[in-house]
Amino acid sequence: MAAKHTRILDRALTRLKLRQLRLLIAVSEQGSIQNAARGLGISQPAASKMIQDLEVDFEVKLFERTNRGVVPTLFGEVLIRHGKLIFAQVSNAAQELDDLNEGNSGRVVIGTLLAASPELLPNAVELLLEERPNVAVKIVEGTNDILMPALSAGEIDLVVGRLPSHRHRAETVQEKLYDEQIRAVVGPQHPLSDSKDLQFSDLTHFPWILPPIETTLRRQIDRFFVQNGPYQPETCIDSVSYLANRALLQSRDFVCLMPSHVAALDIQQGILCKLDWGPPFGAGSVGVSYRNSNALSPASAAFLSILKRVAREE
């Protein structure tokens, strides 16, 4: 087995070309060798020969033909995944070289979820720019279902927010920064804003703003709704946009569930109100995730260190 690995590795190091990997990825996306070849400006015979060469070099079958076109085999999916990571690393290298040429000192791409956005992330970025003013920073907002695959593909350096479910943990290093509680929040005009000792039944007459169905928190909410009724809000908006949520809470009598840190400043300033009802679910860890297979760049490592420092101080 070791001899086979050495043989394949030697071939890859001496014969593998980036255009082969580019074609491999294009075929998987197009589902057609012909369409992928056309998009890359090469002939179909040449494309087929490039894939055949890859199969010979790696000693596996990469695609299967079906009535819907060609689909990657298990071996093909593995090579495609690593190919995407290689291209992401090449792109990162080119961007870092460009940053250096422009006078910047490194680059860090940060994925963020709602729980990290209001205080933790801005404070950490501000401190990073104070200590390393020439670092280029890019922030990408989304849910774990979007951010974690981008992290695995090398498109994002770190993801900051509520730590994801078990299915992402094999691919990443995860470090907890602090524990987070969920709060029920309304606008100051809401009929329940000043009420005490509320029960869940008191909230069921109002519309809700909830996180998207693909999030862990939403699954916990839906489970709670089923156990208490079952209850189904007459009006429900799925949203992770804090600005949109805040505007809706101020203009309509919505109830919104969100991490306590997210709404803390607006509650303190009277822009929003915390209901006197604590959801019996949703407690979780806010932390940082990064790939376990690659060392962080100097800029990313510096940001990780600062992020931990800021989390301890909050």
C-alpha positions as a LaTeX table, in Angstrom:
\begin{tabular}{lrrr}
\hline
Residue & $x$ (\AA) & $y$ (\AA) & $z$ (\AA) \\
\hline
Met1 & 0.00 & 0.00 & 0.00 \\
Ala2 & 2.88 & 2.36 & 0.85 \\
Ala3 & 4.50 & 1.58 & $-2.51$ \\
Lys4 & 1.26 & 2.40 & $-4.36$ \\
His5 & 0.93 & 5.70 & $-2.49$ \\
Thr6 & 4.54 & 6.61 & $-3.35$ \\
Arg7 & 3.96 & 5.70 & $-7.01$ \\
Ile8 & 0.82 & 7.81 & $-7.31$ \\
Leu9 & 2.43 & 10.71 & $-5.45$ \\
Asp10 & 5.44 & 10.68 & $-7.77$ \\
Arg11 & 3.16 & 10.80 & $-10.80$ \\
Ala12 & 1.11 & 13.63 & $-9.33$ \\
Leu13 & 4.20 & 15.70 & $-8.53$ \\
Thr14 & 5.71 & 15.23 & $-11.97$ \\
Arg15 & 2.66 & 15.08 & $-14.27$ \\
Leu16 & $-0.34$ & 16.73 & $-12.61$ \\
Lys17 & $-1.32$ & 20.06 & $-14.19$ \\
Leu18 & $-3.65$ & 22.70 & $-12.82$ \\
Arg19 & $-5.61$ & 22.71 & $-16.08$ \\
Gln20 & $-6.46$ & 19.03 & $-15.46$ \\
Leu21 & $-7.90$ & 19.90 & $-12.06$ \\
Arg22 & $-9.70$ & 22.88 & $-13.55$ \\
Leu23 & $-11.30$ & 20.59 & $-16.13$ \\
Leu24 & $-12.18$ & 18.04 & $-13.45$ \\
Ile25 & $-14.03$ & 20.68 & $-11.43$ \\
Ala26 & $-15.77$ & 22.06 & $-14.52$ \\
Val27 & $-17.02$ & 18.60 & $-15.55$ \\
Ser28 & $-18.45$ & 18.01 & $-12.07$ \\
Glu29 & $-20.26$ & 21.36 & $-12.21$ \\
Gln30 & $-21.52$ & 21.00 & $-15.79$ \\
Gly31 & $-22.30$ & 17.29 & $-15.69$ \\
Ser32 & $-20.89$ & 17.11 & $-19.21$ \\
Ile33 & $-17.38$ & 16.75 & $-20.62$ \\
Gln34 & $-18.47$ & 18.50 & $-23.81$ \\
Asn35 & $-19.90$ & 21.55 & $-22.01$ \\
Ala36 & $-16.92$ & 21.75 & $-19.67$ \\
Ala37 & $-14.49$ & 21.56 & $-22.60$ \\
Arg38 & $-16.38$ & 24.28 & $-24.47$ \\
Gly39 & $-16.32$ & 26.54 & $-21.43$ \\
Leu40 & $-12.56$ & 26.09 & $-21.06$ \\
Gly41 & $-11.89$ & 26.54 & $-24.77$ \\
Ile42 & $-10.54$ & 23.07 & $-25.48$ \\
Ser43 & $-11.81$ & 20.24 & $-27.71$ \\
Gln44 & $-13.85$ & 17.38 & $-26.31$ \\
Pro45 & $-11.27$ & 14.74 & $-27.37$ \\
Ala46 & $-8.55$ & 16.71 & $-25.60$ \\
Ala47 & $-10.72$ & 16.99 & $-22.48$ \\
Ser48 & $-11.50$ & 13.27 & $-22.50$ \\
Lys49 & $-7.77$ & 12.50 & $-22.87$ \\
Met50 & $-6.93$ & 14.76 & $-19.89$ \\
Ile51 & $-9.43$ & 12.93 & $-17.69$ \\
Gln52 & $-8.16$ & 9.55 & $-18.88$ \\
Asp53 & $-4.61$ & 10.62 & $-17.98$ \\
Leu54 & $-5.80$ & 11.56 & $-14.49$ \\
Glu55 & $-7.47$ & 8.18 & $-14.08$ \\
Val56 & $-4.28$ & 6.39 & $-15.17$ \\
Asp57 & $-2.08$ & 8.47 & $-12.87$ \\
Phe58 & $-4.31$ & 8.06 & $-9.81$ \\
Glu59 & $-5.36$ & 4.50 & $-10.72$ \\
Val60 & $-9.07$ & 5.14 & $-10.12$ \\
Lys61 & $-12.21$ & 5.83 & $-12.16$ \\
Leu62 & $-13.26$ & 9.46 & $-11.72$ \\
Phe63 & $-16.62$ & 9.69 & $-13.53$ \\
Glu64 & $-19.58$ & 7.47 & $-14.36$ \\
Arg65 & $-21.81$ & 7.98 & $-17.41$ \\
Thr66 & $-25.56$ & 8.15 & $-16.70$ \\
Asn67 & $-28.65$ & 9.19 & $-18.63$ \\
Arg68 & $-28.22$ & 12.61 & $-16.99$ \\
Gly69 & $-24.63$ & 13.05 & $-18.13$ \\
Val70 & $-21.47$ & 12.25 & $-16.20$ \\
Val71 & $-21.30$ & 12.20 & $-12.41$ \\
Pro72 & $-18.22$ & 11.91 & $-10.18$ \\
Thr73 & $-17.46$ & 8.59 & $-8.54$ \\
Leu74 & $-16.48$ & 8.53 & $-4.87$ \\
Phe75 & $-12.85$ & 8.82 & $-6.01$ \\
Gly76 & $-13.76$ & 11.70 & $-8.31$ \\
Glu77 & $-15.49$ & 13.58 & $-5.48$ \\
Val78 & $-12.38$ & 13.30 & $-3.32$ \\
Leu79 & $-10.07$ & 14.59 & $-6.06$ \\
Ile80 & $-12.51$ & 17.39 & $-6.95$ \\
Arg81 & $-12.67$ & 18.49 & $-3.30$ \\
His82 & $-8.89$ & 18.63 & $-3.05$ \\
Gly83 & $-8.71$ & 20.35 & $-6.44$ \\
Lys84 & $-11.01$ & 23.10 & $-5.22$ \\
Leu85 & $-8.85$ & 23.53 & $-2.13$ \\
Ile86 & $-5.71$ & 23.78 & $-4.29$ \\
Phe87 & $-7.31$ & 26.49 & $-6.44$ \\
Ala88 & $-8.49$ & 28.35 & $-3.35$ \\
Gln89 & $-4.93$ & 28.28 & $-1.98$ \\
Val90 & $-3.54$ & 29.51 & $-5.30$ \\
Ser91 & $-6.13$ & 32.30 & $-5.29$ \\
Asn92 & $-5.22$ & 33.19 & $-1.71$ \\
Ala93 & $-1.53$ & 33.25 & $-2.63$ \\
Ala94 & $-2.22$ & 35.54 & $-5.59$ \\
Gln95 & $-4.36$ & 37.81 & $-3.41$ \\
Glu96 & $-1.70$ & 37.93 & $-0.70$ \\
Leu97 & 0.99 & 38.79 & $-3.24$ \\
Asp98 & $-1.27$ & 41.51 & $-4.63$ \\
Asp99 & $-1.91$ & 42.82 & $-1.11$ \\
Leu100 & 1.83 & 42.98 & $-0.47$ \\
Asn101 & 2.34 & 44.75 & $-3.79$ \\
Glu102 & $-0.34$ & 47.27 & $-2.80$ \\
Gly103 & 1.36 & 47.90 & 0.54 \\
Asn104 & $-0.89$ & 45.63 & 2.63 \\
Ser105 & 0.61 & 43.11 & 5.01 \\
Gly106 & $-1.34$ & 39.91 & 4.54 \\
Arg107 & $-5.01$ & 39.15 & 4.26 \\
Val108 & $-7.65$ & 37.40 & 6.39 \\
Val109 & $-11.12$ & 36.30 & 5.25 \\
Ile110 & $-13.56$ & 35.89 & 8.15 \\
Gly111 & $-16.91$ & 34.17 & 8.03 \\
Thr112 & $-19.40$ & 35.43 & 10.59 \\
Leu113 & $-22.71$ & 34.35 & 12.01 \\
Leu114 & $-25.19$ & 36.62 & 13.74 \\
Ala115 & $-23.95$ & 35.76 & 17.24 \\
Ala116 & $-20.50$ & 37.21 & 16.53 \\
Ser117 & $-21.43$ & 40.30 & 14.57 \\
Pro118 & $-22.41$ & 43.08 & 17.04 \\
Glu119 & $-19.46$ & 43.19 & 19.46 \\
Leu120 & $-16.97$ & 40.34 & 19.31 \\
Leu121 & $-16.05$ & 40.53 & 15.64 \\
Pro122 & $-15.95$ & 44.35 & 15.22 \\
Asn123 & $-13.87$ & 44.72 & 18.39 \\
Ala124 & $-11.43$ & 42.04 & 17.24 \\
Val125 & $-11.10$ & 43.53 & 13.74 \\
Glu126 & $-10.55$ & 46.99 & 15.18 \\
Leu127 & $-7.76$ & 45.71 & 17.43 \\
Leu128 & $-6.22$ & 43.77 & 14.52 \\
Leu129 & $-6.08$ & 46.94 & 12.42 \\
Glu130 & $-4.56$ & 48.86 & 15.31 \\
Glu131 & $-1.77$ & 46.31 & 15.67 \\
Arg132 & $-1.44$ & 45.49 & 11.95 \\
Pro133 & $-2.80$ & 48.48 & 10.01 \\
Asn134 & $-1.76$ & 47.06 & 6.62 \\
Val135 & $-3.69$ & 43.80 & 6.91 \\
Ala136 & $-6.51$ & 43.42 & 4.36 \\
Val137 & $-9.72$ & 42.13 & 5.97 \\
Lys138 & $-12.74$ & 40.60 & 4.25 \\
Ile139 & $-15.90$ & 39.66 & 6.20 \\
Val140 & $-18.45$ & 37.20 & 4.80 \\
Glu141 & $-21.82$ & 36.83 & 6.58 \\
Gly142 & $-23.98$ & 33.72 & 6.38 \\
Thr143 & $-25.17$ & 30.56 & 8.11 \\
Asn144 & $-23.04$ & 27.54 & 9.00 \\
Asp145 & $-24.45$ & 25.62 & 6.02 \\
Ile146 & $-22.86$ & 28.24 & 3.75 \\
Leu147 & $-19.77$ & 29.23 & 5.72 \\
Met148 & $-18.44$ & 25.83 & 6.79 \\
Pro149 & $-18.18$ & 24.39 & 3.24 \\
Ala150 & $-16.46$ & 27.63 & 2.19 \\
Leu151 & $-14.06$ & 27.17 & 5.11 \\
Ser152 & $-13.31$ & 23.58 & 4.08 \\
Ala153 & $-12.73$ & 24.71 & 0.49 \\
Gly154 & $-10.18$ & 27.32 & 1.60 \\
Glu155 & $-12.32$ & 30.29 & 0.57 \\
Ile156 & $-12.56$ & 31.48 & 4.20 \\
Asp157 & $-9.79$ & 31.42 & 6.81 \\
Leu158 & $-11.89$ & 31.38 & 9.99 \\
Val159 & $-15.58$ & 31.26 & 10.92 \\
Val160 & $-16.68$ & 33.11 & 14.06 \\
Gly161 & $-20.05$ & 32.49 & 15.69 \\
Arg162 & $-22.11$ & 29.71 & 17.26 \\
Leu163 & $-20.15$ & 26.49 & 16.82 \\
Pro164 & $-21.68$ & 24.21 & 14.18 \\
Ser165 & $-23.19$ & 20.77 & 14.54 \\
His166 & $-21.21$ & 17.54 & 14.61 \\
Arg167 & $-21.22$ & 17.04 & 10.85 \\
His168 & $-18.62$ & 19.80 & 10.37 \\
Arg169 & $-16.30$ & 18.92 & 13.24 \\
Ala170 & $-14.19$ & 16.26 & 11.51 \\
Glu171 & $-12.92$ & 18.85 & 9.02 \\
Thr172 & $-12.16$ & 21.71 & 11.39 \\
Val173 & $-10.56$ & 22.82 & 14.61 \\
Gln174 & $-13.16$ & 24.43 & 16.88 \\
Glu175 & $-12.37$ & 26.56 & 19.90 \\
Lys176 & $-15.04$ & 27.81 & 22.28 \\
Leu177 & $-14.83$ & 31.48 & 23.23 \\
Tyr178 & $-17.87$ & 31.83 & 25.53 \\
Asp179 & $-21.37$ & 30.49 & 26.17 \\
Glu180 & $-24.37$ & 32.27 & 24.68 \\
Gln181 & $-28.01$ & 32.42 & 25.80 \\
Ile182 & $-31.03$ & 33.03 & 23.59 \\
Arg183 & $-33.40$ & 35.90 & 24.38 \\
Ala184 & $-36.92$ & 36.80 & 23.24 \\
Val185 & $-36.84$ & 40.39 & 21.98 \\
Val186 & $-39.56$ & 42.84 & 20.89 \\
Gly187 & $-39.91$ & 46.51 & 20.01 \\
Pro188 & $-40.62$ & 49.06 & 22.77 \\
Gln189 & $-44.18$ & 49.50 & 21.48 \\
His190 & $-45.02$ & 45.81 & 21.80 \\
Pro191 & $-47.98$ & 45.04 & 24.12 \\
Leu192 & $-45.83$ & 42.62 & 26.13 \\
Ser193 & $-42.74$ & 44.83 & 26.43 \\
Asp194 & $-43.47$ & 45.77 & 30.08 \\
Ser195 & $-45.23$ & 42.56 & 31.13 \\
Lys196 & $-43.80$ & 40.40 & 33.92 \\
Asp197 & $-43.71$ & 36.63 & 34.47 \\
Leu198 & $-44.71$ & 35.80 & 30.92 \\
Gln199 & $-45.56$ & 32.27 & 29.82 \\
Phe200 & $-45.03$ & 30.90 & 26.33 \\
Ser201 & $-48.80$ & 30.93 & 25.80 \\
Asp202 & $-48.71$ & 34.73 & 26.13 \\
Leu203 & $-46.44$ & 34.93 & 23.08 \\
Thr204 & $-48.47$ & 32.68 & 20.78 \\
His205 & $-50.83$ & 35.47 & 19.67 \\
Phe206 & $-48.08$ & 37.41 & 17.91 \\
Pro207 & $-46.03$ & 37.03 & 14.70 \\
Trp208 & $-42.44$ & 35.76 & 14.94 \\
Ile209 & $-39.02$ & 36.39 & 13.39 \\
Leu210 & $-36.98$ & 33.19 & 13.49 \\
Pro211 & $-33.59$ & 31.96 & 12.21 \\
Pro212 & $-33.62$ & 29.96 & 8.93 \\
Ile213 & $-34.74$ & 26.34 & 9.02 \\
Glu214 & $-31.24$ & 25.04 & 8.24 \\
Thr215 & $-29.83$ & 26.36 & 11.53 \\
Thr216 & $-29.46$ & 24.35 & 14.74 \\
Leu217 & $-31.33$ & 27.02 & 16.71 \\
Arg218 & $-34.34$ & 26.84 & 14.37 \\
Arg219 & $-34.52$ & 23.08 & 14.76 \\
Gln220 & $-34.59$ & 23.56 & 18.54 \\
Ile221 & $-37.33$ & 26.19 & 18.21 \\
Asp222 & $-39.45$ & 23.99 & 15.94 \\
Arg223 & $-39.09$ & 21.08 & 18.36 \\
Phe224 & $-40.22$ & 23.33 & 21.23 \\
Phe225 & $-43.21$ & 24.57 & 19.20 \\
Val226 & $-44.27$ & 20.97 & 18.48 \\
Gln227 & $-43.98$ & 20.02 & 22.14 \\
Asn228 & $-46.05$ & 23.03 & 23.21 \\
Gly229 & $-49.21$ & 22.73 & 21.19 \\
Pro230 & $-48.20$ & 21.89 & 18.57 \\
Tyr231 & $-47.90$ & 25.60 & 17.87 \\
Gln232 & $-47.53$ & 27.16 & 14.43 \\
Pro233 & $-47.21$ & 30.98 & 14.18 \\
Glu234 & $-49.77$ & 32.51 & 11.82 \\
Thr235 & $-47.05$ & 34.85 & 10.55 \\
Cys236 & $-43.38$ & 33.91 & 10.57 \\
Ile237 & $-40.37$ & 35.50 & 8.87 \\
Asp238 & $-37.09$ & 33.59 & 8.47 \\
Ser239 & $-34.20$ & 36.05 & 8.70 \\
Val240 & $-30.62$ & 36.39 & 9.90 \\
Ser241 & $-30.42$ & 40.07 & 8.92 \\
Tyr242 & $-30.15$ & 42.00 & 12.16 \\
Leu243 & $-30.87$ & 45.36 & 10.54 \\
Ala244 & $-34.04$ & 44.04 & 8.91 \\
Asn245 & $-35.10$ & 42.29 & 12.10 \\
Arg246 & $-34.60$ & 45.40 & 14.20 \\
Ala247 & $-36.63$ & 47.53 & 11.78 \\
Leu248 & $-39.49$ & 45.00 & 11.80 \\
Leu249 & $-39.47$ & 44.81 & 15.59 \\
Gln250 & $-39.74$ & 48.59 & 15.81 \\
Ser251 & $-42.59$ & 48.83 & 13.30 \\
Arg252 & $-44.64$ & 45.68 & 14.02 \\
Asp253 & $-45.46$ & 43.53 & 17.03 \\
Phe254 & $-43.09$ & 40.68 & 16.16 \\
Val255 & $-41.36$ & 38.44 & 18.68 \\
Cys256 & $-37.78$ & 37.63 & 17.73 \\
Leu257 & $-35.42$ & 35.03 & 19.20 \\
Met258 & $-31.74$ & 35.94 & 19.03 \\
Pro259 & $-28.46$ & 35.50 & 20.92 \\
Ser260 & $-28.27$ & 37.75 & 23.98 \\
His261 & $-25.06$ & 39.51 & 22.86 \\
Val262 & $-26.65$ & 40.50 & 19.56 \\
Ala263 & $-29.38$ & 42.68 & 21.04 \\
Ala264 & $-27.58$ & 43.79 & 24.20 \\
Leu265 & $-26.66$ & 47.31 & 23.04 \\
Asp266 & $-30.07$ & 48.05 & 21.50 \\
Ile267 & $-31.80$ & 46.83 & 24.68 \\
Gln268 & $-29.52$ & 49.03 & 26.77 \\
Gln269 & $-30.40$ & 52.05 & 24.61 \\
Gly270 & $-34.14$ & 51.34 & 24.66 \\
Ile271 & $-34.34$ & 50.58 & 20.94 \\
Leu272 & $-35.49$ & 47.02 & 21.71 \\
Cys273 & $-36.90$ & 45.31 & 24.80 \\
Lys274 & $-36.15$ & 41.91 & 26.31 \\
Leu275 & $-39.27$ & 39.97 & 27.20 \\
Asp276 & $-39.63$ & 38.56 & 30.68 \\
Trp277 & $-39.60$ & 35.01 & 29.32 \\
Gly278 & $-36.52$ & 32.90 & 28.97 \\
Pro279 & $-36.56$ & 30.31 & 26.17 \\
Pro280 & $-35.75$ & 26.86 & 27.65 \\
Phe281 & $-33.54$ & 26.03 & 24.66 \\
Gly282 & $-30.88$ & 27.50 & 22.43 \\
Ala283 & $-27.98$ & 27.83 & 24.86 \\
Gly284 & $-24.78$ & 27.17 & 22.94 \\
Ser285 & $-21.14$ & 27.99 & 22.50 \\
Val286 & $-19.81$ & 30.88 & 20.45 \\
Gly287 & $-16.38$ & 30.14 & 19.08 \\
Val288 & $-14.03$ & 30.08 & 16.13 \\
Ser289 & $-13.55$ & 27.35 & 13.52 \\
Tyr290 & $-10.64$ & 26.92 & 11.12 \\
Arg291 & $-9.26$ & 24.16 & 8.91 \\
Asn292 & $-7.31$ & 21.47 & 10.71 \\
Ser293 & $-5.27$ & 20.51 & 7.65 \\
Asn294 & $-3.51$ & 23.82 & 6.99 \\
Ala295 & $-1.51$ & 26.23 & 9.07 \\
Leu296 & $-3.07$ & 29.66 & 9.35 \\
Ser297 & $-1.42$ & 32.52 & 7.51 \\
Pro298 & 0.39 & 35.06 & 9.74 \\
Ala299 & $-2.52$ & 37.51 & 9.38 \\
Ser300 & $-5.10$ & 34.83 & 10.24 \\
Ala301 & $-3.05$ & 33.57 & 13.18 \\
Ala302 & $-2.76$ & 37.14 & 14.49 \\
Phe303 & $-6.52$ & 37.63 & 14.19 \\
Leu304 & $-7.19$ & 34.33 & 16.01 \\
Ser305 & $-4.98$ & 35.43 & 18.90 \\
Ile306 & $-6.71$ & 38.82 & 19.09 \\
Leu307 & $-10.15$ & 37.21 & 18.88 \\
Lys308 & $-9.39$ & 35.06 & 21.94 \\
Arg309 & $-8.11$ & 38.10 & 23.80 \\
Val310 & $-11.24$ & 40.15 & 23.02 \\
Ala311 & $-13.52$ & 37.24 & 24.03 \\
Arg312 & $-11.82$ & 37.00 & 27.43 \\
Glu313 & $-12.30$ & 40.73 & 28.02 \\
Glu314 & $-16.02$ & 40.85 & 27.09 \\
\hline
\end{tabular}
